[in-house]
PDB file of N, CA, C and O in Angstrom:
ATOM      1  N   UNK A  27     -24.830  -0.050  -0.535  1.00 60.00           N
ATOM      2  CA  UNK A  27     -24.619  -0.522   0.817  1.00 60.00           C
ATOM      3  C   UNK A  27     -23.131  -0.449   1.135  1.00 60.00           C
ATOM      4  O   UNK A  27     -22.369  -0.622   0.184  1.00 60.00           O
ATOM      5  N   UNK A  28     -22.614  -0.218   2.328  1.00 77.00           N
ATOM      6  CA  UNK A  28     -21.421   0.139   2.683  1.00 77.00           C
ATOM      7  C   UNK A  28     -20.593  -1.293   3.077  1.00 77.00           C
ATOM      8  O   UNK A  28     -20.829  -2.014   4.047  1.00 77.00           O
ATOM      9  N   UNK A  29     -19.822  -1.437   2.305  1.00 86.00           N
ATOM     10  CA  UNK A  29     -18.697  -2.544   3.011  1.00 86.00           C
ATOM     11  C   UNK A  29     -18.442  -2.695   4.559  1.00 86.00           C
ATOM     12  O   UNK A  29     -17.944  -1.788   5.225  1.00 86.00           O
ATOM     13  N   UNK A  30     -18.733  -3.622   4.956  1.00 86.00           N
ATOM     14  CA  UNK A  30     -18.328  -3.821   6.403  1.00 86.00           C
ATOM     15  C   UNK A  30     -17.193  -4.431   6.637  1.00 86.00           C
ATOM     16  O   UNK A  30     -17.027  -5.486   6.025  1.00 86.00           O
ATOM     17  N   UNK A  31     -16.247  -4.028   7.441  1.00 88.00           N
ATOM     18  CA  UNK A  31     -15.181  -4.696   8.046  1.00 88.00           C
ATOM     19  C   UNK A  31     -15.154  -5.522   9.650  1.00 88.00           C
ATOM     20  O   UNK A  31     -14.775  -5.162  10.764  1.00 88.00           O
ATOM     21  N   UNK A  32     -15.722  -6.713   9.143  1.00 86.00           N
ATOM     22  CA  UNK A  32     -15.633  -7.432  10.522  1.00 86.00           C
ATOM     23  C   UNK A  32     -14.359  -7.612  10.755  1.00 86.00           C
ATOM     24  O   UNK A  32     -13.514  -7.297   9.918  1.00 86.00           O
ATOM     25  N   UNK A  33     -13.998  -8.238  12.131  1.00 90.00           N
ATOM     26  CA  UNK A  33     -12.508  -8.876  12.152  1.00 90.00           C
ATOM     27  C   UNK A  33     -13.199 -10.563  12.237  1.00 90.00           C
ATOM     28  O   UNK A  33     -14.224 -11.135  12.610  1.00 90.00           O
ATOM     29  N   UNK A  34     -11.829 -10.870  11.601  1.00 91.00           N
ATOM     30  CA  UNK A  34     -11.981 -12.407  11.451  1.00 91.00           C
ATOM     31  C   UNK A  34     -12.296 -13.029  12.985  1.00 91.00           C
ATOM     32  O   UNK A  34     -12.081 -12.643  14.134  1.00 91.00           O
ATOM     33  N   UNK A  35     -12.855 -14.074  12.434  1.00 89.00           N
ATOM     34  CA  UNK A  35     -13.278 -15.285  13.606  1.00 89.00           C
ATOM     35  C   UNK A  35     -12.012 -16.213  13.746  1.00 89.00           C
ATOM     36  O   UNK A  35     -11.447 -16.363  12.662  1.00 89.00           O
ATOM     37  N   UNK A  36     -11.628 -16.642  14.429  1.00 93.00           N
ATOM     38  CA  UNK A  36     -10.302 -17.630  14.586  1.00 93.00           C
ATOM     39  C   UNK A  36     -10.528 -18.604  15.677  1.00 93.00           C
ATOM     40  O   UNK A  36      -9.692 -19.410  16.085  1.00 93.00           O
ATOM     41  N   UNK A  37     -12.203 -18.399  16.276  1.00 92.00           N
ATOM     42  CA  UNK A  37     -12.278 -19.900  17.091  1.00 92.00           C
ATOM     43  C   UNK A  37     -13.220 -20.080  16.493  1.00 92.00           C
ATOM     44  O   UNK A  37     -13.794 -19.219  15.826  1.00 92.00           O
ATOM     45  N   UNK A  38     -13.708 -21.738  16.674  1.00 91.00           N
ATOM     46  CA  UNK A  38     -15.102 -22.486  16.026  1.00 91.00           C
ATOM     47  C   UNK A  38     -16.006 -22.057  17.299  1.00 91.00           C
ATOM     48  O   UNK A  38     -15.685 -21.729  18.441  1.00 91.00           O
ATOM     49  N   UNK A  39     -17.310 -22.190  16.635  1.00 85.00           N
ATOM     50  CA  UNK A  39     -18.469 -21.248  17.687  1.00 85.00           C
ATOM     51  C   UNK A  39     -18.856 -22.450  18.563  1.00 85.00           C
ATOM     52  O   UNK A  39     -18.750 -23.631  18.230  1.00 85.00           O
ATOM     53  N   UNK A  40     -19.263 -22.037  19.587  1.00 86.00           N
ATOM     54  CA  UNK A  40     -19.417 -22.506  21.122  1.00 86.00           C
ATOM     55  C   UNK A  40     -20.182 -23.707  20.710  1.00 86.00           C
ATOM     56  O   UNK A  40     -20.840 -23.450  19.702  1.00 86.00           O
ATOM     57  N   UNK A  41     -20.355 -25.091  21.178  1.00 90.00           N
ATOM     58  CA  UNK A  41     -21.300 -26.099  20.841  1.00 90.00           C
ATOM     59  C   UNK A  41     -22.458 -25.917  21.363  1.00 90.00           C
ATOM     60  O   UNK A  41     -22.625 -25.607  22.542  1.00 90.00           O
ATOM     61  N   UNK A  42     -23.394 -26.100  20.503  1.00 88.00           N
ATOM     62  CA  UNK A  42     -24.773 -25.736  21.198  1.00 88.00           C
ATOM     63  C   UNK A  42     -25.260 -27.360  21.651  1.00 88.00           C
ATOM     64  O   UNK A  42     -24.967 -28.308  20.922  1.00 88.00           O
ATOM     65  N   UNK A  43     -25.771 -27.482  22.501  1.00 88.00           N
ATOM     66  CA  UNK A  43     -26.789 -28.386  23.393  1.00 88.00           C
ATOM     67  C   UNK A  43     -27.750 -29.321  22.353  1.00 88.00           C
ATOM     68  O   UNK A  43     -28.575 -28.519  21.915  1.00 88.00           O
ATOM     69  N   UNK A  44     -27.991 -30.519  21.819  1.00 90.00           N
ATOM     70  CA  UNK A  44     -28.771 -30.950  21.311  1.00 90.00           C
ATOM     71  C   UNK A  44     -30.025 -31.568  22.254  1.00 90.00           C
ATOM     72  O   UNK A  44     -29.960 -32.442  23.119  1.00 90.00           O
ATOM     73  N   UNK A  45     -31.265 -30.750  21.748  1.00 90.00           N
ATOM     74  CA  UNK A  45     -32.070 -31.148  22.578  1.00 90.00           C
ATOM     75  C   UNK A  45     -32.973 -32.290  22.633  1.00 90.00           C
ATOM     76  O   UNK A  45     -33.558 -31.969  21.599  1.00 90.00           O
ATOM     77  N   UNK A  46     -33.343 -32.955  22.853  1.00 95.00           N
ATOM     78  CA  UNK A  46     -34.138 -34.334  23.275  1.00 95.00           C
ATOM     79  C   UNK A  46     -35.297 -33.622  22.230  1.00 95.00           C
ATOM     80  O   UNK A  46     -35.252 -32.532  21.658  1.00 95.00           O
ATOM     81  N   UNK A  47     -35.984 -34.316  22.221  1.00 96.00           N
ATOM     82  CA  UNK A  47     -37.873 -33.885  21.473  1.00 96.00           C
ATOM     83  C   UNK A  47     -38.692 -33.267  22.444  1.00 96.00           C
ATOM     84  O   UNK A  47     -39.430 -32.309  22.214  1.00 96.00           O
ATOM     85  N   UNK A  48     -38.495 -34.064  23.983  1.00 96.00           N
ATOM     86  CA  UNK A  48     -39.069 -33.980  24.679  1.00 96.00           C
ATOM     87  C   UNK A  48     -38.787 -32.405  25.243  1.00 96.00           C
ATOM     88  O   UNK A  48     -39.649 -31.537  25.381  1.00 96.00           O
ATOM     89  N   UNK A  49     -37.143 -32.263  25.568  1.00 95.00           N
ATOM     90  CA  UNK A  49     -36.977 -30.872  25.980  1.00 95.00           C
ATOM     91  C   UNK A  49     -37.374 -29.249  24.904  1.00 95.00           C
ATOM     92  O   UNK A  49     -37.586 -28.053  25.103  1.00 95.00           O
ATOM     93  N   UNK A  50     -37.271 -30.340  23.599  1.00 94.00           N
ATOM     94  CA  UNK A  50     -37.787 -29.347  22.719  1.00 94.00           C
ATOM     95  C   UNK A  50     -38.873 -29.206  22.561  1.00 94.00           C
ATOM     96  O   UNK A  50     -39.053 -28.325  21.720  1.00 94.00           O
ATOM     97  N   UNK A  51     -40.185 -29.802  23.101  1.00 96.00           N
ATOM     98  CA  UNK A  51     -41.520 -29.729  22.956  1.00 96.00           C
ATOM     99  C   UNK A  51     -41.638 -28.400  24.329  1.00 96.00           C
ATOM    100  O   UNK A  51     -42.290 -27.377  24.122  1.00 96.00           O
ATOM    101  N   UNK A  52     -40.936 -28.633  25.624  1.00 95.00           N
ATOM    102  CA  UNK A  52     -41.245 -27.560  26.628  1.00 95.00           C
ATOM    103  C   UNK A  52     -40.504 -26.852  25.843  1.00 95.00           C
ATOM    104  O   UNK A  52     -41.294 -25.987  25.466  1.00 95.00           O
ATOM    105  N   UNK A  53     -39.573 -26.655  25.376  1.00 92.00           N
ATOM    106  CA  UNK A  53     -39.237 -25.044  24.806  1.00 92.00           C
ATOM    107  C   UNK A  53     -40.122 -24.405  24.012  1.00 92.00           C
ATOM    108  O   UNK A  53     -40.432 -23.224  24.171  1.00 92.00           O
ATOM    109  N   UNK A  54     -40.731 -25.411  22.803  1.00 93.00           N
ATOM    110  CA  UNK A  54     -41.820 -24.741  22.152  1.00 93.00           C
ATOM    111  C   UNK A  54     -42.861 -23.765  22.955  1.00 93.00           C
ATOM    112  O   UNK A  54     -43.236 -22.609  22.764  1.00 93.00           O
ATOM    113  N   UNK A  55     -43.230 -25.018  24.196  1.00 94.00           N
ATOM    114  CA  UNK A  55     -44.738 -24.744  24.677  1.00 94.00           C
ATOM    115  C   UNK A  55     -44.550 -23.512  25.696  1.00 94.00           C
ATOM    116  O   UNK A  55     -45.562 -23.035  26.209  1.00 94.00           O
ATOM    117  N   UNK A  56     -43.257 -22.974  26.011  1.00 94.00           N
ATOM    118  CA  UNK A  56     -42.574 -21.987  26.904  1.00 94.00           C
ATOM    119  C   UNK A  56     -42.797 -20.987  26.040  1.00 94.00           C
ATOM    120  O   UNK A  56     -43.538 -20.105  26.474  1.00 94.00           O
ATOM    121  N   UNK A  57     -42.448 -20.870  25.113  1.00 91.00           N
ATOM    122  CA  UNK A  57     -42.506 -19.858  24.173  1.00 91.00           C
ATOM    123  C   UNK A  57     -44.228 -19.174  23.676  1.00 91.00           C
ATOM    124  O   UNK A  57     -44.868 -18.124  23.734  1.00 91.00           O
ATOM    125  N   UNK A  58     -44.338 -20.331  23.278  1.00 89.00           N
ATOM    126  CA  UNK A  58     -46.206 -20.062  22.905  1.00 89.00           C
ATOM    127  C   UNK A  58     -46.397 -19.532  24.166  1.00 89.00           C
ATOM    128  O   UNK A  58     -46.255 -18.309  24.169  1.00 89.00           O
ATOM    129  N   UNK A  59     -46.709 -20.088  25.400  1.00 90.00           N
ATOM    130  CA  UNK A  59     -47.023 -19.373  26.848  1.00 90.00           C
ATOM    131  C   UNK A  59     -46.470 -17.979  26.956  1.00 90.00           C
ATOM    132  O   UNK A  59     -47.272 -17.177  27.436  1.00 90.00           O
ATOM    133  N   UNK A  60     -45.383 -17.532  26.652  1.00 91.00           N
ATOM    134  CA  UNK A  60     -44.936 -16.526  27.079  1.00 91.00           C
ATOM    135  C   UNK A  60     -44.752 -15.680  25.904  1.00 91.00           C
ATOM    136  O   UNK A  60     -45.203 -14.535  25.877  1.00 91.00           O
ATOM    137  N   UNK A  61     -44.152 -16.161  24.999  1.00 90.00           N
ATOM    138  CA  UNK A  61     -44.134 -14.799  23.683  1.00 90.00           C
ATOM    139  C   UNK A  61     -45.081 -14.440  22.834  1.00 90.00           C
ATOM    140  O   UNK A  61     -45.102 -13.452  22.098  1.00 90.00           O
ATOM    141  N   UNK A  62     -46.068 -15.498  22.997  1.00 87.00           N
ATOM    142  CA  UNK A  62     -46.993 -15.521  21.850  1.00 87.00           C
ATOM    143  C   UNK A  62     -48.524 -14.976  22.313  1.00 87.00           C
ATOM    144  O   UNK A  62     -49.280 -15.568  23.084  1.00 87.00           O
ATOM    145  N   UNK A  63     -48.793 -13.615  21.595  1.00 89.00           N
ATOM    146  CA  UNK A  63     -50.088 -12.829  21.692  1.00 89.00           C
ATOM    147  C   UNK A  63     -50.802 -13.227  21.256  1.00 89.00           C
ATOM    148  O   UNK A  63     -50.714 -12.979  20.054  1.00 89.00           O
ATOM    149  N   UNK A  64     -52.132 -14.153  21.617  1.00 89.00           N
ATOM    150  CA  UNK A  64     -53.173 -14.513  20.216  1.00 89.00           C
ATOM    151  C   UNK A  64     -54.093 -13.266  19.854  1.00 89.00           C
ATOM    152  O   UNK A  64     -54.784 -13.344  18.839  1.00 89.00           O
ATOM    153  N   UNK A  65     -54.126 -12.267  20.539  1.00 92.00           N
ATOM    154  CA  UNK A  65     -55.104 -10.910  20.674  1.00 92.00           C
ATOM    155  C   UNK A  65     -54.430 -10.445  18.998  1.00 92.00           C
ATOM    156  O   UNK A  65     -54.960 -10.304  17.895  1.00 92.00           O
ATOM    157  N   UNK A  66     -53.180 -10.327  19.452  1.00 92.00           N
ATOM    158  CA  UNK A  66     -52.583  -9.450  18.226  1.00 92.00           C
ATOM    159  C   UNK A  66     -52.634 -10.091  16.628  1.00 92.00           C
ATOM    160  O   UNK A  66     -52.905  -9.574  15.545  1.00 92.00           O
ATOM    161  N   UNK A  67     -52.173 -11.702  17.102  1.00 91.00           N
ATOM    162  CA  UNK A  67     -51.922 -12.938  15.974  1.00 91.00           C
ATOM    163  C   UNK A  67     -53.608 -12.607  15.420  1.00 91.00           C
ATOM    164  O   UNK A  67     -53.657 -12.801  14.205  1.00 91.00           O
ATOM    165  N   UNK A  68     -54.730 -12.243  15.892  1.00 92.00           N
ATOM    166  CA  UNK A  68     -55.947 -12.746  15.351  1.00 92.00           C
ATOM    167  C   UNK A  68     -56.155 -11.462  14.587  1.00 92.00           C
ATOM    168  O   UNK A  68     -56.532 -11.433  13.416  1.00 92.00           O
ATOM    169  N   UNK A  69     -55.820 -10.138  15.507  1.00 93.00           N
ATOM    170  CA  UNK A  69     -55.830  -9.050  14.441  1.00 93.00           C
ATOM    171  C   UNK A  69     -55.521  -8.751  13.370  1.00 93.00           C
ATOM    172  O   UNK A  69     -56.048  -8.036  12.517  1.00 93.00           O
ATOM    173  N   UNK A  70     -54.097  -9.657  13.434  1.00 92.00           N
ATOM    174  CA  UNK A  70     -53.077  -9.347  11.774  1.00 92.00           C
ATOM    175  C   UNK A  70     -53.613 -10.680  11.258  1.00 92.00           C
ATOM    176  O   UNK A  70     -53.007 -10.905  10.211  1.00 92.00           O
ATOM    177  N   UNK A  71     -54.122 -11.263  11.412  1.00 91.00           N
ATOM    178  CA  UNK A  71     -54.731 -12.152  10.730  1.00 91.00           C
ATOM    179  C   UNK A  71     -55.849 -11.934   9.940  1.00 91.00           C
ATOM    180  O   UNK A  71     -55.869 -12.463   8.829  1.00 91.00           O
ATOM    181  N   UNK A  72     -56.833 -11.219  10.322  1.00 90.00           N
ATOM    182  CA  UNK A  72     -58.286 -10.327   9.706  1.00 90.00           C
ATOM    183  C   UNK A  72     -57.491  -9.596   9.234  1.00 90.00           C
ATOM    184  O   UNK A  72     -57.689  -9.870   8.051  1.00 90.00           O
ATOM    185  N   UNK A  73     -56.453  -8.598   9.218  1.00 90.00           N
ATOM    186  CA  UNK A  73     -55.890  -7.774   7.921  1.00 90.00           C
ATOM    187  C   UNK A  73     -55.507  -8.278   6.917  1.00 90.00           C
ATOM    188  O   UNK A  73     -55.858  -7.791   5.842  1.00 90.00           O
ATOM    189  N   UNK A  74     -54.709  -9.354   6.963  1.00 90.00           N
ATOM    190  CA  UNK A  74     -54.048  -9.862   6.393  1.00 90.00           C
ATOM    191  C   UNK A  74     -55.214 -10.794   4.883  1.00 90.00           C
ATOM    192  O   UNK A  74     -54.761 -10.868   3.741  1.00 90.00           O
ATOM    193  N   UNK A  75     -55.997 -11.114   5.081  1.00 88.00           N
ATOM    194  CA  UNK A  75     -57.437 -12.059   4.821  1.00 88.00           C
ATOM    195  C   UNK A  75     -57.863 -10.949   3.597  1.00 88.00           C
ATOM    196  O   UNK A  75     -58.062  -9.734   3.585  1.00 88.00           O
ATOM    197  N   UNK A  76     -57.896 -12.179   2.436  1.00 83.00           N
ATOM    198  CA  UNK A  76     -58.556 -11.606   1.461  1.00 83.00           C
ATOM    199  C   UNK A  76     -60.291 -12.029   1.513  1.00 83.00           C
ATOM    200  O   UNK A  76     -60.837 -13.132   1.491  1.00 83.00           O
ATOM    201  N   UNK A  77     -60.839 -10.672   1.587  1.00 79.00           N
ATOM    202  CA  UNK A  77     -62.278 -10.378   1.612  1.00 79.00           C
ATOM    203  C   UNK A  77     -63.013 -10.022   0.685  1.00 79.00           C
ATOM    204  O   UNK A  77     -64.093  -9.499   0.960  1.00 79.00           O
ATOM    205  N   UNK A  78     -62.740 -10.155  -0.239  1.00 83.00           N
ATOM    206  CA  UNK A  78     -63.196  -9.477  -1.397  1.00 83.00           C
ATOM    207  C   UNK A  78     -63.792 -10.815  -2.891  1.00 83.00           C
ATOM    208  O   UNK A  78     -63.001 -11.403  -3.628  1.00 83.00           O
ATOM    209  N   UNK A  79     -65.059 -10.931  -2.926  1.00 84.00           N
ATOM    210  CA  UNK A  79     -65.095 -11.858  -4.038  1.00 84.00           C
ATOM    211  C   UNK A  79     -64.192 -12.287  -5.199  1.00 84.00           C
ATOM    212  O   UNK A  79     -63.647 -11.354  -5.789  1.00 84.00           O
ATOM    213  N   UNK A  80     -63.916 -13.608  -5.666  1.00 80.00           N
ATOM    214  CA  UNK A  80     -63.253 -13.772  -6.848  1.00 80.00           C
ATOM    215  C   UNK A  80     -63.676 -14.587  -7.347  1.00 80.00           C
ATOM    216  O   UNK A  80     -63.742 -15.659  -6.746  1.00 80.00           O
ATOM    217  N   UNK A  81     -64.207 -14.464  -8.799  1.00 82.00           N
ATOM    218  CA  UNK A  81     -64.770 -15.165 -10.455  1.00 82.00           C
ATOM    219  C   UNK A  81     -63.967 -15.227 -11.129  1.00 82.00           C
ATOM    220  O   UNK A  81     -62.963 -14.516 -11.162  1.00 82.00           O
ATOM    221  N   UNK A  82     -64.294 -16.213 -11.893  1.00 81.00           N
ATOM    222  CA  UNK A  82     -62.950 -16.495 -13.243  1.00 81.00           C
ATOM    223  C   UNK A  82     -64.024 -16.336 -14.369  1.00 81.00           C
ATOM    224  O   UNK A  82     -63.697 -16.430 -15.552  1.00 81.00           O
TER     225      UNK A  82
END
């Protein structure tokens, strides 16, 4: 793998927002609504699924 040359950081990173529970429950439920495929989630799910008998 090739060495990377970043340049240094010399400020502290931006403060992020601490969110309530409450604002973090609509972010969750924003996300599920909008990013989340269950068509696809159920497909790779049956691939994913072991089908095949197992004995000891």
């Amino acid at each position: 793998m090739e060495d990377l040359e970043l340049p240094p950081i010399h400020e502290p990173p931006p403060p992020r927002p601490i969110l309530s529970m409450d604002d973090y429950l609509k972010f969750v439920e924003f996300n599920l609504k909008h990013n989340f495929d269950r068509k696809t989630y159920e497909e790779r799910k049956k691939k994913l699924a072991v089908n095949v008998r197992f004995s000891l």
